[in-house]
PDB file of C-alpha atoms in Angstrom:
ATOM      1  CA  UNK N  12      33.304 -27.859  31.662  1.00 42.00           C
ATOM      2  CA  UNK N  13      34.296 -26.856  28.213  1.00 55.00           C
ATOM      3  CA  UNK N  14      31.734 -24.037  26.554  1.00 60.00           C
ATOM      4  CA  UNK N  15      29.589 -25.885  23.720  1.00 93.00           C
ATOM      5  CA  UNK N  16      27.620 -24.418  21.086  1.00 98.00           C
ATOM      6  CA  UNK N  17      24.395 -25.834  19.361  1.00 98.00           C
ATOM      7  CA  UNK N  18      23.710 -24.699  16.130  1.00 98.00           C
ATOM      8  CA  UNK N  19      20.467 -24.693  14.761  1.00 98.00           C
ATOM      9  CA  UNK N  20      18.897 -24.470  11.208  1.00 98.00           C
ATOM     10  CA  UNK N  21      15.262 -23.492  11.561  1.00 98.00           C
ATOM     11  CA  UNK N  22      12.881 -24.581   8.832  1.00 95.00           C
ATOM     12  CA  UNK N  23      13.380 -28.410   7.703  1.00 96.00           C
ATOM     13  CA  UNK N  24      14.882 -29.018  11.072  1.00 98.00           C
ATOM     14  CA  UNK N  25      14.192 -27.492  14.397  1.00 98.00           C
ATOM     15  CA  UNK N  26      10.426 -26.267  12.766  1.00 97.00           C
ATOM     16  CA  UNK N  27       8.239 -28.410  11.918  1.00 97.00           C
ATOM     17  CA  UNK N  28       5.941 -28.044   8.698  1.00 93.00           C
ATOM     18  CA  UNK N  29       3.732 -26.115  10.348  1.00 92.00           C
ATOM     19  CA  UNK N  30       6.755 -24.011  11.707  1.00 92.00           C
ATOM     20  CA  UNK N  31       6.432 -24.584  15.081  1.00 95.00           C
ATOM     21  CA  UNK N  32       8.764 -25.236  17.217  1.00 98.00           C
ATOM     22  CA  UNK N  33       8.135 -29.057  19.364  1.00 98.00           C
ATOM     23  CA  UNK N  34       7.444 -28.354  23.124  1.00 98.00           C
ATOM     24  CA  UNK N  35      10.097 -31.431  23.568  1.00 98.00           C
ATOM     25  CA  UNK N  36      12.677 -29.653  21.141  1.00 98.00           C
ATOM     26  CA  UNK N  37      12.346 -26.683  23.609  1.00 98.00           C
ATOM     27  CA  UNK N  38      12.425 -28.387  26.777  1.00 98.00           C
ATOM     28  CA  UNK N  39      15.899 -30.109  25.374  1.00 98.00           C
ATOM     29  CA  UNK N  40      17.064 -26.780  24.356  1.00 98.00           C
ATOM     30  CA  UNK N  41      16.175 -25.428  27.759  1.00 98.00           C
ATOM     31  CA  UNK N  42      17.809 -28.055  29.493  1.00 97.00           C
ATOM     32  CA  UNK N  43      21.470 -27.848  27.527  1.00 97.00           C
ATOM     33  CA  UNK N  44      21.392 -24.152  28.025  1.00 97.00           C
ATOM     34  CA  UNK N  45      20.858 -24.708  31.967  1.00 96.00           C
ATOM     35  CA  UNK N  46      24.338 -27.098  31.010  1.00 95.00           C
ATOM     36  CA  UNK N  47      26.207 -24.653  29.885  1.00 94.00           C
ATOM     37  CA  UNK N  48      25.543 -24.625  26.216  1.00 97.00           C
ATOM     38  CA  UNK N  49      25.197 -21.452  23.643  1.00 97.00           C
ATOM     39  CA  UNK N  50      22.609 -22.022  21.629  1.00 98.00           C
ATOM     40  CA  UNK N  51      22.761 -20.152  18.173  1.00 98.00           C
ATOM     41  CA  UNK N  52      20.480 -20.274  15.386  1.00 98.00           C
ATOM     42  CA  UNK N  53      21.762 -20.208  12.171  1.00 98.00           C
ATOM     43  CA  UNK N  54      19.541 -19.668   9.414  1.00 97.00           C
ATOM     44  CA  UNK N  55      18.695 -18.483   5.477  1.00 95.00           C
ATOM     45  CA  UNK N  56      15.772 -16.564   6.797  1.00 96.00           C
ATOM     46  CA  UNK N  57      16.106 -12.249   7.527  1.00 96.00           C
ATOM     47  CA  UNK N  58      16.247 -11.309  11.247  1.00 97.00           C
ATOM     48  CA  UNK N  59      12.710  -9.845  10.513  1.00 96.00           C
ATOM     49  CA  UNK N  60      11.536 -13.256  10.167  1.00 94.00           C
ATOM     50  CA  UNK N  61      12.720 -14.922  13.268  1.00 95.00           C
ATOM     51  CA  UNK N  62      11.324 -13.225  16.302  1.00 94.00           C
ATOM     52  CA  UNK N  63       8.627 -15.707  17.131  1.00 94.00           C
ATOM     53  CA  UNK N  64      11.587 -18.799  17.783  1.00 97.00           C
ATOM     54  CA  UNK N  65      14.204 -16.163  19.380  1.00 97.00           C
ATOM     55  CA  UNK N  66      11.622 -15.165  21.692  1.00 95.00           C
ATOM     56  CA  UNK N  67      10.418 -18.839  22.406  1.00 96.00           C
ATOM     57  CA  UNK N  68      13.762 -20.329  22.836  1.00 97.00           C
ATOM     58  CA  UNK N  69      14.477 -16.903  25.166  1.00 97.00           C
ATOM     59  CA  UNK N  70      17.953 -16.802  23.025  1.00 97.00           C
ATOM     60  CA  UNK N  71      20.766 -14.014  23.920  1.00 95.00           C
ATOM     61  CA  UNK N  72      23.108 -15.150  21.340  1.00 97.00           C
ATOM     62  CA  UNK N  73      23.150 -12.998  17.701  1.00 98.00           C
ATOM     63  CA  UNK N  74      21.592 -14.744  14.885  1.00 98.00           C
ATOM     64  CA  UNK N  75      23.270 -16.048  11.808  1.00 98.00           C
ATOM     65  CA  UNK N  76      20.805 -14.683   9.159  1.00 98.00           C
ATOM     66  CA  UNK N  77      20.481 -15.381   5.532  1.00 97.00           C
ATOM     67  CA  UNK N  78      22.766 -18.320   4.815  1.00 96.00           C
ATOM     68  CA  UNK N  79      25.378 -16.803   6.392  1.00 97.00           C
ATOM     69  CA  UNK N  80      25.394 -13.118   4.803  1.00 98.00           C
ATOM     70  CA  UNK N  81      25.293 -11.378   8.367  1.00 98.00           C
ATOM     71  CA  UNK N  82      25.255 -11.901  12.243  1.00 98.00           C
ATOM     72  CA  UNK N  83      22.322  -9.807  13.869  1.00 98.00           C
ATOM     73  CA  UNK N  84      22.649  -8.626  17.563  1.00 97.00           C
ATOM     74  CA  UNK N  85      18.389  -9.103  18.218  1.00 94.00           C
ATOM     75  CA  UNK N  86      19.495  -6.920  22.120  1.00 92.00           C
ATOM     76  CA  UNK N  87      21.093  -4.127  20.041  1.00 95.00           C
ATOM     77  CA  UNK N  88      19.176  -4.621  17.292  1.00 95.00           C
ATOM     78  CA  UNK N  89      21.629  -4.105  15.110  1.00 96.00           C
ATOM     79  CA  UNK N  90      23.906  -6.264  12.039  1.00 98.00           C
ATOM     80  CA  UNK N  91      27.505  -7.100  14.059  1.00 98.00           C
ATOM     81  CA  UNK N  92      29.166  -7.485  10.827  1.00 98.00           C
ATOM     82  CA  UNK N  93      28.243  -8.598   7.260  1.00 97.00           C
ATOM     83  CA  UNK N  94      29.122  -8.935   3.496  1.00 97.00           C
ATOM     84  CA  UNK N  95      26.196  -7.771   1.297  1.00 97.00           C
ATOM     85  CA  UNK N  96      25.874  -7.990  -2.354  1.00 96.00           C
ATOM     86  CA  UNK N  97      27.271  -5.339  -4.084  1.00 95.00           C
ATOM     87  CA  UNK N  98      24.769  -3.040  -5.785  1.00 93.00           C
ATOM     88  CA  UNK N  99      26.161  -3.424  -9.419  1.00 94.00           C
ATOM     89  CA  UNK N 100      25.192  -7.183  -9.159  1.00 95.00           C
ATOM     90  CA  UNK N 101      22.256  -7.257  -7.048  1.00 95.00           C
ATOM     91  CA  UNK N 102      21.006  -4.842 -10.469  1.00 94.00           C
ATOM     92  CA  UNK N 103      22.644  -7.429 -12.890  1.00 95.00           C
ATOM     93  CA  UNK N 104      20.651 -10.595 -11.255  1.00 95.00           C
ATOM     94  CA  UNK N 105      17.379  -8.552 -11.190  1.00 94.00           C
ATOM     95  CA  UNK N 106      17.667  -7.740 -15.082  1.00 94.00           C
ATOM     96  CA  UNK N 107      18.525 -11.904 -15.303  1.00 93.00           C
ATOM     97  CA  UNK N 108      15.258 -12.398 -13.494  1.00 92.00           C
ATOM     98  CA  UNK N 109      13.205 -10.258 -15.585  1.00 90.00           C
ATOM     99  CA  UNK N 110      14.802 -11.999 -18.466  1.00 92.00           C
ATOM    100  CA  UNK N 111      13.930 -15.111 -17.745  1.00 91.00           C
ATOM    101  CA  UNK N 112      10.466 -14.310 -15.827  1.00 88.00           C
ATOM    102  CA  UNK N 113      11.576 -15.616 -12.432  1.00 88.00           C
ATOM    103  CA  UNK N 114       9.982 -13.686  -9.041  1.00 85.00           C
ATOM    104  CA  UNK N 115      12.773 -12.369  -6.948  1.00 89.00           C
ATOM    105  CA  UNK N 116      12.350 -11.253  -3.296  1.00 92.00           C
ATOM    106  CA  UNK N 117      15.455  -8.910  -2.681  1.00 95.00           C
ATOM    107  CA  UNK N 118      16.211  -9.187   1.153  1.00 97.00           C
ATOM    108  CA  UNK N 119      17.721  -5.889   2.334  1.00 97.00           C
ATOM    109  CA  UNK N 120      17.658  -3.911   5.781  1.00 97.00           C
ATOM    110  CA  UNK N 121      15.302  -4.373   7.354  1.00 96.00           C
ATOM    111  CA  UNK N 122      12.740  -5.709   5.076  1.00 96.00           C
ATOM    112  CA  UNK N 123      12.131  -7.977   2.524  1.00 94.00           C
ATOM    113  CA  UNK N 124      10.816  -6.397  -1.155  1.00 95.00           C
ATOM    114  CA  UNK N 125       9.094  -8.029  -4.078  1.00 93.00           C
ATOM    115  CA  UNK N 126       7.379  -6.574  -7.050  1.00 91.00           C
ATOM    116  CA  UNK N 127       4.827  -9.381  -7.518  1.00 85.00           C
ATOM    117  CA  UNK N 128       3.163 -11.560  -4.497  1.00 81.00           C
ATOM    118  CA  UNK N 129       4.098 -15.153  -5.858  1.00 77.00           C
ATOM    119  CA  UNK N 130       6.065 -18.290  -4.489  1.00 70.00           C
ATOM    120  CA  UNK N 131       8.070 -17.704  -1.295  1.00 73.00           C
ATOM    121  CA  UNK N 132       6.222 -14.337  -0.656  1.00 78.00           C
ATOM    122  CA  UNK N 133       2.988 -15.930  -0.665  1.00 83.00           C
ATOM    123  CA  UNK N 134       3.959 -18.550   1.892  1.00 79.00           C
ATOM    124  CA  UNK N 135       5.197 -16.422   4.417  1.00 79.00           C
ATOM    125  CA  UNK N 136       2.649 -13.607   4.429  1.00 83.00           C
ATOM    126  CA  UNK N 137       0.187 -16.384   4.875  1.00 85.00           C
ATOM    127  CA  UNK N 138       2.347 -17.994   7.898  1.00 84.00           C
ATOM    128  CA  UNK N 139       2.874 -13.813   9.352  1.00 84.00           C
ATOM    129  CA  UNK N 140      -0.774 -13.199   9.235  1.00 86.00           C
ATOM    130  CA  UNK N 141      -1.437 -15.974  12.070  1.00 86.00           C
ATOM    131  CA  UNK N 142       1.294 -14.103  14.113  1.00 88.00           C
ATOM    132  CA  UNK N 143       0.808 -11.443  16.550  1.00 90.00           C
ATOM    133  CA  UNK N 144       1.931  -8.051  14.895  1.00 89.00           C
ATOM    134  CA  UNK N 145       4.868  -7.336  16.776  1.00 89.00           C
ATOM    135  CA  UNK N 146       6.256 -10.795  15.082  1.00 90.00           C
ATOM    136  CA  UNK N 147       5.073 -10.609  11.939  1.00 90.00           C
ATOM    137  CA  UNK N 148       8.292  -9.912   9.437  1.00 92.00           C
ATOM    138  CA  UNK N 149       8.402  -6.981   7.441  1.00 92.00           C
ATOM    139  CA  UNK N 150       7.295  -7.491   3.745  1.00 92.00           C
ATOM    140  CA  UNK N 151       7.918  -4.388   1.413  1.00 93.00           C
ATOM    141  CA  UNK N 152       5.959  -4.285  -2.382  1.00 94.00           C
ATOM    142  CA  UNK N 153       7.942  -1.674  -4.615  1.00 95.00           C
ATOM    143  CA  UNK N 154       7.451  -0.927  -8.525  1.00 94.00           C
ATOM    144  CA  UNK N 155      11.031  -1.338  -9.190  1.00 93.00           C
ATOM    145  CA  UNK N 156      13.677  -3.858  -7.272  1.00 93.00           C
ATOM    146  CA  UNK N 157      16.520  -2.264  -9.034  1.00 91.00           C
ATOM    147  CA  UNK N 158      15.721   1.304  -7.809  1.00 93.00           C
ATOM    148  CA  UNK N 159      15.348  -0.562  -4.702  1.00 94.00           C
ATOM    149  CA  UNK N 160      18.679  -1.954  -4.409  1.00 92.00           C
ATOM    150  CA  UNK N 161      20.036   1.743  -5.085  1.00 92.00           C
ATOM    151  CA  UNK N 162      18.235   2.995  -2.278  1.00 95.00           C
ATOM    152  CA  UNK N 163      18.683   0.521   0.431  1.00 96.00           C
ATOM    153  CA  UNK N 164      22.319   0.477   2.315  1.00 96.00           C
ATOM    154  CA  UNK N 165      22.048  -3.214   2.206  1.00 97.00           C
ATOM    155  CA  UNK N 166      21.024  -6.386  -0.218  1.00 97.00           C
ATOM    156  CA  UNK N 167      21.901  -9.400   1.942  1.00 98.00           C
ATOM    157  CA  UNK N 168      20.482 -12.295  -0.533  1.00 97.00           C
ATOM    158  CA  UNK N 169      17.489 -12.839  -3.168  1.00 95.00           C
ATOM    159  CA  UNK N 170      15.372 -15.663  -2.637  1.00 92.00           C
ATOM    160  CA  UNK N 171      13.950 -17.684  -6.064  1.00 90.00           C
ATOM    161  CA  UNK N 172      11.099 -19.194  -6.746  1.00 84.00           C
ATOM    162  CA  UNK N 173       9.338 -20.864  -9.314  1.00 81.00           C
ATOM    163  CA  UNK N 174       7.555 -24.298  -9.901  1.00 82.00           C
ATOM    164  CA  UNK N 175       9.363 -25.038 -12.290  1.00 87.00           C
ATOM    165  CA  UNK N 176      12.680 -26.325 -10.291  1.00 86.00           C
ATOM    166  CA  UNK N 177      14.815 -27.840 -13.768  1.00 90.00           C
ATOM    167  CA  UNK N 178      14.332 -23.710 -14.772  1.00 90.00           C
ATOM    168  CA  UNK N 179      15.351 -22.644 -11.248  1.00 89.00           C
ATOM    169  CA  UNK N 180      18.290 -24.672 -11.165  1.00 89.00           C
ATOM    170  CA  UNK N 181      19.806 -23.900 -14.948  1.00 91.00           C
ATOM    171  CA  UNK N 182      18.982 -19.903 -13.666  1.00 92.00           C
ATOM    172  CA  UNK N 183      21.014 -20.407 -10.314  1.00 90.00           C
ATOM    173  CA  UNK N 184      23.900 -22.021 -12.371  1.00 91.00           C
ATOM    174  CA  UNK N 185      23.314 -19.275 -14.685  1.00 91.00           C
ATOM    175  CA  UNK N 186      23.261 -16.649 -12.415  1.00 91.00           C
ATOM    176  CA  UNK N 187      26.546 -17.794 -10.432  1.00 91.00           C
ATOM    177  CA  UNK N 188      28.805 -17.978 -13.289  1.00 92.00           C
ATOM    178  CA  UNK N 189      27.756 -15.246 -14.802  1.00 93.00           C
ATOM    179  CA  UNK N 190      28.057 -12.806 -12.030  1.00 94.00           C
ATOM    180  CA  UNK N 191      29.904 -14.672  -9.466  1.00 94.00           C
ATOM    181  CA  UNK N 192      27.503 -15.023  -6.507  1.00 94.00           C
ATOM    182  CA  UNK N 193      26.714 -17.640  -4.236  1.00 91.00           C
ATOM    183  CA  UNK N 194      23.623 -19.899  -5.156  1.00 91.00           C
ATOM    184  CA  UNK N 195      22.243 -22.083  -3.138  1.00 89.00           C
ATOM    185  CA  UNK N 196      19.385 -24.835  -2.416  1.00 82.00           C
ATOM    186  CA  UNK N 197      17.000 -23.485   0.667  1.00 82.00           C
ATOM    187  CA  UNK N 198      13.769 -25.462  -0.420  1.00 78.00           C
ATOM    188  CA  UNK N 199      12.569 -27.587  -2.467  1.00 78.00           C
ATOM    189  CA  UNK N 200      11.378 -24.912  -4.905  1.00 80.00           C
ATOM    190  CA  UNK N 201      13.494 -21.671  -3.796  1.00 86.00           C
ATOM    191  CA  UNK N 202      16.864 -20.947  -4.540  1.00 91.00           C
ATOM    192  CA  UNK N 203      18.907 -18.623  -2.623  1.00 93.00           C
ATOM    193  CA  UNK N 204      21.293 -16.000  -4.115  1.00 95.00           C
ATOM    194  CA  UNK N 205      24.129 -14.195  -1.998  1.00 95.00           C
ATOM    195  CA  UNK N 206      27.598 -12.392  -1.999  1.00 96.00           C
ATOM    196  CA  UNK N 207      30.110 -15.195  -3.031  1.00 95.00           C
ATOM    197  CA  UNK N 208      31.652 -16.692   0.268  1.00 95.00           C
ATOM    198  CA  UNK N 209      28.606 -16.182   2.038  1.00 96.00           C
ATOM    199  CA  UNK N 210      27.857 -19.719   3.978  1.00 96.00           C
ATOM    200  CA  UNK N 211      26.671 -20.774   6.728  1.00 98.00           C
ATOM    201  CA  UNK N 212      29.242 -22.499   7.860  1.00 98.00           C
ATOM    202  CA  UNK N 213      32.143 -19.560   7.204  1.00 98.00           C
ATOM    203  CA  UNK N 214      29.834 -17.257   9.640  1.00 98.00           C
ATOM    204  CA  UNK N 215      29.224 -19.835  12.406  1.00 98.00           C
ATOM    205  CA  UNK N 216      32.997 -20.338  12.538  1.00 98.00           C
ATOM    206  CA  UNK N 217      33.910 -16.553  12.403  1.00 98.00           C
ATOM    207  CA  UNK N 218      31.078 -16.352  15.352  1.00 98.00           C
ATOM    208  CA  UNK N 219      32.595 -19.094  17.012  1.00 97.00           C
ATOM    209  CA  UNK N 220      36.308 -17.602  16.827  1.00 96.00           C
ATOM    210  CA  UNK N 221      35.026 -14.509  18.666  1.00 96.00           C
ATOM    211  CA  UNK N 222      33.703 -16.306  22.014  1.00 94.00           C
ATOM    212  CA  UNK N 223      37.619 -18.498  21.961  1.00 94.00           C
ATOM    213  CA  UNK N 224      35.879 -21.258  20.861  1.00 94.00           C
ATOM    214  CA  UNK N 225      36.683 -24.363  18.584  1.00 95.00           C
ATOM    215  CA  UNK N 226      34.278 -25.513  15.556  1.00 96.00           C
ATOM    216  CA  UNK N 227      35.239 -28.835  17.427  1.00 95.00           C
ATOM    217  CA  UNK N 228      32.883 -27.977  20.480  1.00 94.00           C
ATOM    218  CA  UNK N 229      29.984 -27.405  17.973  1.00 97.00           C
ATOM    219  CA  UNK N 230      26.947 -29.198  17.399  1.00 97.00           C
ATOM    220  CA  UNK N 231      24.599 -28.117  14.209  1.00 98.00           C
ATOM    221  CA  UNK N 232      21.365 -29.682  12.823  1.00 98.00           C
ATOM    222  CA  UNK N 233      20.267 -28.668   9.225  1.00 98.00           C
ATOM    223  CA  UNK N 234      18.144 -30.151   6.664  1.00 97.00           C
ATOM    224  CA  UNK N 235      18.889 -28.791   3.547  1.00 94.00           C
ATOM    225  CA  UNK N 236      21.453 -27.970   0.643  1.00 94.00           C
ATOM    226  CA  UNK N 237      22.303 -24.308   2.190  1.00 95.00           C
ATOM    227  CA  UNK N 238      23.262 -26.654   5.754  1.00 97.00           C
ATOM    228  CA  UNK N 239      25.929 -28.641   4.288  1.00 97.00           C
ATOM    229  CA  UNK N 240      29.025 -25.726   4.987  1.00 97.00           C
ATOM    230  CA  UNK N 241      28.178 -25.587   8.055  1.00 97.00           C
ATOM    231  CA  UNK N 242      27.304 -29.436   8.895  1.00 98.00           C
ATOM    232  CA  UNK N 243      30.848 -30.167   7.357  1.00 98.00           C
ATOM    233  CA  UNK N 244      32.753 -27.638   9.787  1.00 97.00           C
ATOM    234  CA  UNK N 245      31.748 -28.366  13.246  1.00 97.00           C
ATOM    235  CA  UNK N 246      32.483 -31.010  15.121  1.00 96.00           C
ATOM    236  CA  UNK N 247      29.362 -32.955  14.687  1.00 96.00           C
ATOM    237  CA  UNK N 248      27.210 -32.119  11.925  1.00 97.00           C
ATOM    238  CA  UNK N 249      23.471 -33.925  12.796  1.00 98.00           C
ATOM    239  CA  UNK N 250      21.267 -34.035   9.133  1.00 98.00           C
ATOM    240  CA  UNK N 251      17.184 -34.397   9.449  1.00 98.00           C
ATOM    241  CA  UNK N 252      15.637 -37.240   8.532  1.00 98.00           C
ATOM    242  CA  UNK N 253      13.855 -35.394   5.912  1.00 97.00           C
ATOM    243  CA  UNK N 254      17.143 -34.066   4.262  1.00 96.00           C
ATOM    244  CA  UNK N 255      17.889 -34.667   1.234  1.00 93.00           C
ATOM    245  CA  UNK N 256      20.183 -37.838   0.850  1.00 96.00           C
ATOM    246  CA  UNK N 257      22.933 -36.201  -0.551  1.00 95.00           C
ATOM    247  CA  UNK N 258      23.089 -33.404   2.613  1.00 96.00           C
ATOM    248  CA  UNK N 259      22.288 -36.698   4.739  1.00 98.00           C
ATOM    249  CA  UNK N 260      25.744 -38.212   3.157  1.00 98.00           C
ATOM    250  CA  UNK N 261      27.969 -35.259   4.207  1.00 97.00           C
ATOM    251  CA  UNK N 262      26.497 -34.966   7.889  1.00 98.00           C
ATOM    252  CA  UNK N 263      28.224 -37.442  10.915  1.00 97.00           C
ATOM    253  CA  UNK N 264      25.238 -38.284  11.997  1.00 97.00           C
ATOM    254  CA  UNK N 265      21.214 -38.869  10.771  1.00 98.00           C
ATOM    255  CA  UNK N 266      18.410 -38.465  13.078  1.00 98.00           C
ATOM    256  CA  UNK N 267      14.191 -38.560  12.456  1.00 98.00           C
ATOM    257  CA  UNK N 268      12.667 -36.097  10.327  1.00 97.00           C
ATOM    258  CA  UNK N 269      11.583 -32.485  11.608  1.00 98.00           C
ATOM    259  CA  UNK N 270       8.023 -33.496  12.736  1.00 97.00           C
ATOM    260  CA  UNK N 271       9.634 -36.412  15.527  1.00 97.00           C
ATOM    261  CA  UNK N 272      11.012 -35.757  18.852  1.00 97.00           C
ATOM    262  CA  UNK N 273      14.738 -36.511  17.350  1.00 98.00           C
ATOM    263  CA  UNK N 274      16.424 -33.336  17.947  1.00 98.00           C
ATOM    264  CA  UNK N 275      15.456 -33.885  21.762  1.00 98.00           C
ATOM    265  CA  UNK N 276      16.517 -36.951  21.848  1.00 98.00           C
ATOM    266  CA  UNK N 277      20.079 -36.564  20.114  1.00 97.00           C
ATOM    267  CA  UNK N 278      20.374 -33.612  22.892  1.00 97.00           C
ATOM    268  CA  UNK N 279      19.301 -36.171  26.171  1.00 97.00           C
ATOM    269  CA  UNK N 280      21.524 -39.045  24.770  1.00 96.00           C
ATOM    270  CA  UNK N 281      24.267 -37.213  23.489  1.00 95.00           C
ATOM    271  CA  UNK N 282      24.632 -34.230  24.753  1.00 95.00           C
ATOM    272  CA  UNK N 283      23.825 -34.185  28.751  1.00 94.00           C
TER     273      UNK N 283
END
């Protein structure tokens, strides 16, 4: 039997909007790793804010953290290898966002820092607080992101938000001429910011190299804009029901949204 890998975005796809993960989308995942497949999650969120779904899919694989910008050995506990923004522009995009009043949360080490509590911060430390505290992520407030990115040894991505999306998008276009960095879509209202060549895609296949495999013998299901290099690369790339049509037109195949038994069911017909 050949080794297979599943690939697996987290939030629009394999969590649902409560972010949970389906009992049935974890019996299926059981199942195909019992059949010889590597299951890998692949994912714009920081290792810091994954441990519940590692731990309830009882993974052993590294994680493919923040849209690509590192792999993260969750055994070792410990980055395998990465490509994090370099200092100069991680200061240059947080004097963009000050300019044009935009909240910023810098992802770095182990942490994530903010100087004001809005948007994407918000929504998570209300999801962390109904965690147990060994898997609640790590949320950092400092007075100054800029002294922050001098002090840190990494920035692996900033995460935008703002309600205003026509704003977010002319700032991410902005942004990514201007200094050269990877933007791209994560949510409907948050906008992700990271080293250019950072993708999802380009670190599942790197990861994929390593164990002698083929992008051929991979599987991935994403949802969103920040899915679509890595739904183009492997050999089947499987878009959510609730994806955005234009992710849904460069996947091979569609399933049902992220609140439906669909990624179990793709996995039982198509897979074992």
């Amino acid at each position: 039997m050949t080794s297979r890998v599943i690939a697996l975005d987290l939030d629009g796809t394999l969590l649902t909007s409560t972010k949970t993960i389906l009992p049935q989308s974890l019996e299926a995942l059981s199942r195909a790793k019992e059949a010889g497949y590597q299951i890998l999650i692949v994912t714009g969120r920081h290792h810091v804010a994954i441990h519940p779904f590692y731990q309830a899919l009882a993974l052993d694989t590294p994680a493919i953290c923040c849209n690509g910008t590192y792999l993260y050995d969750y055994q070792a506990k410990k980055v395998l290898e990465g490509d994090p923004m370099p200092v100069e522009k991680a200061h240059g995009l947080v004097n963009m966002l000050a300019e044009h009043n935009i909240h910023g949360l810098m992802y770095v080490d182990d942490t994530m820092m903010y100087e004001e509590a809005t948007g994407h911060v918000t929504r998570t430390l209300n999801w962390a607080q109904k965690l147990p505290e060994e898997q609640r992520p790590s949320f950092t407030q400092v007075d100054s992101l800029i002294q922050a990115a001098q002090d840190v040894k990494s920035v692996w991505k900033f995460a935008l938000t703002d309600e205003d999306t026509q704003k977010l998008n002319i700032f991410a276009n902005h942004a990514a001429q201007t200094l050269d960095l990877e933007c791209e879509w994560s949510w409907h209202d948050q906008v992700d910011i990271a080293r250019k060549g950072n993708s999802k895609g380009y670190r599942l296949a790197r990861w994929v190299e390593s164990q002698g495999l083929s992008m051929k013998d991979v599987v991935a299901f994403g949802d969103n804009f920040n899915d679509i290099s890595m739904l183009e690369a492997v050999g089947t790339g499987v878009a959510m029901g609730n994806a955005d049509d234009a992710v849904k037109a460069r996947a091979n195949v569609v399933i049902g949204d992220n609140s439906t038994h669909s990624i179990a069911e793709y996995i039982y017909t198509h897979l074992l």
